[in-house]
mmCIF file of C-alpha atoms in Angstrom:
data_model
loop_
_atom_site.group_PDB
_atom_site.id
_atom_site.type_symbol
_atom_site.label_atom_id
_atom_site.label_comp_id
_atom_site.label_asym_id
_atom_site.label_seq_id
_atom_site.Cartn_x
_atom_site.Cartn_y
_atom_site.Cartn_z
ATOM 1 C CA UNK O 52 51.302 -2.270 8.852
ATOM 2 C CA UNK O 53 50.328 -0.049 5.942
ATOM 3 C CA UNK O 54 49.281 -3.039 3.840
ATOM 4 C CA UNK O 55 47.025 -4.363 6.609
ATOM 5 C CA UNK O 56 45.453 -0.908 7.013
ATOM 6 C CA UNK O 57 44.778 -0.722 3.260
ATOM 7 C CA UNK O 58 43.165 -4.169 3.323
ATOM 8 C CA UNK O 59 40.978 -3.148 6.249
ATOM 9 C CA UNK O 60 39.941 0.070 4.491
ATOM 10 C CA UNK O 61 39.108 -1.849 1.319
ATOM 11 C CA UNK O 62 37.013 -4.400 3.228
ATOM 12 C CA UNK O 63 35.181 -1.633 5.060
ATOM 13 C CA UNK O 64 34.499 0.193 1.794
ATOM 14 C CA UNK O 65 33.156 -2.977 0.133
ATOM 15 C CA UNK O 66 30.934 -3.725 3.121
ATOM 16 C CA UNK O 67 29.446 -0.220 3.102
ATOM 17 C CA UNK O 68 29.028 -0.338 -0.679
ATOM 18 C CA UNK O 69 27.138 -3.662 -0.479
ATOM 19 C CA UNK O 70 24.939 -2.430 2.385
ATOM 20 C CA UNK O 71 24.021 0.708 0.443
ATOM 21 C CA UNK O 72 22.852 -1.265 -2.579
ATOM 22 C CA UNK O 73 20.890 -3.744 -0.470
ATOM 23 C CA UNK O 74 18.861 -0.934 1.062
ATOM 24 C CA UNK O 75 18.647 1.170 -2.098
ATOM 25 C CA UNK O 76 17.288 -1.731 -4.163
ATOM 26 C CA UNK O 77 13.833 -1.687 -2.558
ATOM 27 C CA UNK O 78 12.235 1.733 -2.341
ATOM 28 C CA UNK O 79 8.822 2.686 -0.978
ATOM 29 C CA UNK O 80 7.193 6.076 -1.472
ATOM 30 C CA UNK O 81 3.699 7.386 -0.625
ATOM 31 C CA UNK O 82 1.776 8.531 -3.723
ATOM 32 C CA UNK O 83 -1.694 9.772 -4.661
ATOM 33 C CA UNK O 84 -4.261 7.829 -6.689
ATOM 34 C CA UNK O 85 -4.220 10.454 -9.441
ATOM 35 C CA UNK O 86 -0.461 10.002 -9.959
ATOM 36 C CA UNK O 87 -0.800 6.296 -10.819
ATOM 37 C CA UNK O 88 -1.010 4.855 -14.326
ATOM 38 C CA UNK O 89 -4.604 4.681 -15.618
ATOM 39 C CA UNK O 90 -4.692 0.864 -15.524
ATOM 40 C CA UNK O 91 -3.609 0.780 -11.867
ATOM 41 C CA UNK O 92 -6.171 3.478 -10.982
ATOM 42 C CA UNK O 93 -8.939 1.460 -12.643
ATOM 43 C CA UNK O 94 -8.079 -1.708 -10.696
ATOM 44 C CA UNK O 95 -7.949 0.166 -7.387
ATOM 45 C CA UNK O 96 -11.241 1.965 -8.067
ATOM 46 C CA UNK O 97 -12.943 -1.333 -8.948
ATOM 47 C CA UNK O 98 -11.994 -2.676 -5.496
ATOM 48 C CA UNK O 99 -12.717 0.612 -3.749
ATOM 49 C CA UNK O 100 -16.403 1.025 -4.566
ATOM 50 C CA UNK O 101 -17.742 3.477 -1.992
ATOM 51 C CA UNK O 102 -15.284 2.466 0.709
ATOM 52 C CA UNK O 103 -12.477 4.522 2.248
ATOM 53 C CA UNK O 104 -9.148 4.680 0.444
ATOM 54 C CA UNK O 105 -6.172 4.637 2.787
ATOM 55 C CA UNK O 106 -2.501 5.015 1.960
ATOM 56 C CA UNK O 107 -0.995 4.134 -1.426
ATOM 57 C CA UNK O 108 2.700 3.299 -1.547
ATOM 58 C CA UNK O 109 4.804 2.986 -4.691
ATOM 59 C CA UNK O 110 7.140 0.032 -4.242
ATOM 60 C CA UNK O 111 10.144 -0.559 -6.472
ATOM 61 C CA UNK O 112 11.712 -3.962 -5.993
ATOM 62 C CA UNK O 113 14.246 -5.534 -8.347
ATOM 63 C CA UNK O 114 13.310 -3.048 -11.063
ATOM 64 C CA UNK O 115 9.586 -3.864 -10.840
ATOM 65 C CA UNK O 116 7.094 -1.198 -9.749
ATOM 66 C CA UNK O 117 3.886 -1.985 -7.878
ATOM 67 C CA UNK O 118 1.479 -0.109 -5.644
ATOM 68 C CA UNK O 119 0.442 -1.256 -2.158
ATOM 69 C CA UNK O 120 -3.021 0.039 -1.292
ATOM 70 C CA UNK O 121 -5.059 0.021 1.916
ATOM 71 C CA UNK O 122 -8.869 0.139 1.728
ATOM 72 C CA UNK O 123 -11.157 0.257 4.777
ATOM 73 C CA UNK O 124 -14.525 -1.475 4.326
ATOM 74 C CA UNK O 125 -16.509 -0.906 7.510
ATOM 75 C CA UNK O 126 -14.488 -2.545 10.280
ATOM 76 C CA UNK O 127 -12.365 -4.552 7.850
ATOM 77 C CA UNK O 128 -9.100 -3.455 6.284
ATOM 78 C CA UNK O 129 -8.138 -4.746 2.848
ATOM 79 C CA UNK O 130 -4.594 -4.562 1.523
ATOM 80 C CA UNK O 131 -3.939 -5.024 -2.146
ATOM 81 C CA UNK O 132 -0.954 -4.843 -4.409
ATOM 82 C CA UNK O 133 -1.406 -3.674 -7.999
ATOM 83 C CA UNK O 134 1.094 -3.687 -10.858
ATOM 84 C CA UNK O 135 1.683 -0.690 -13.128
ATOM 85 C CA UNK O 136 -0.310 -2.482 -15.824
ATOM 86 C CA UNK O 137 -3.325 -2.833 -13.510
ATOM 87 C CA UNK O 138 -2.744 -6.482 -12.643
ATOM 88 C CA UNK O 139 -3.966 -7.396 -9.154
ATOM 89 C CA UNK O 140 -0.879 -8.991 -7.591
ATOM 90 C CA UNK O 141 -2.278 -9.759 -4.137
ATOM 91 C CA UNK O 142 -5.298 -9.152 -1.911
ATOM 92 C CA UNK O 143 -5.402 -9.601 1.864
ATOM 93 C CA UNK O 144 -8.308 -9.097 4.254
ATOM 94 C CA UNK O 145 -7.309 -8.234 7.818
#
């Protein structure tokens, strides 16, 4: 009985441990434009022009950091993803 209980406890521990690392691997955090690296700021500002800057989220996924940005241009919302080095990773118009 004790051996079976120990096996169950070990399996439960491993399951919780794996779940923790799956969720901890990808982190998202709201940040300000001024807190971004200069290259990322420059790329965002070049797409911003005189339009309205929405939320900026810092995304860390598999050790890579990028920034997801929302820009409102009139009635249209643009979402872009920018790398720390200023590389435009994606651009979507909604």
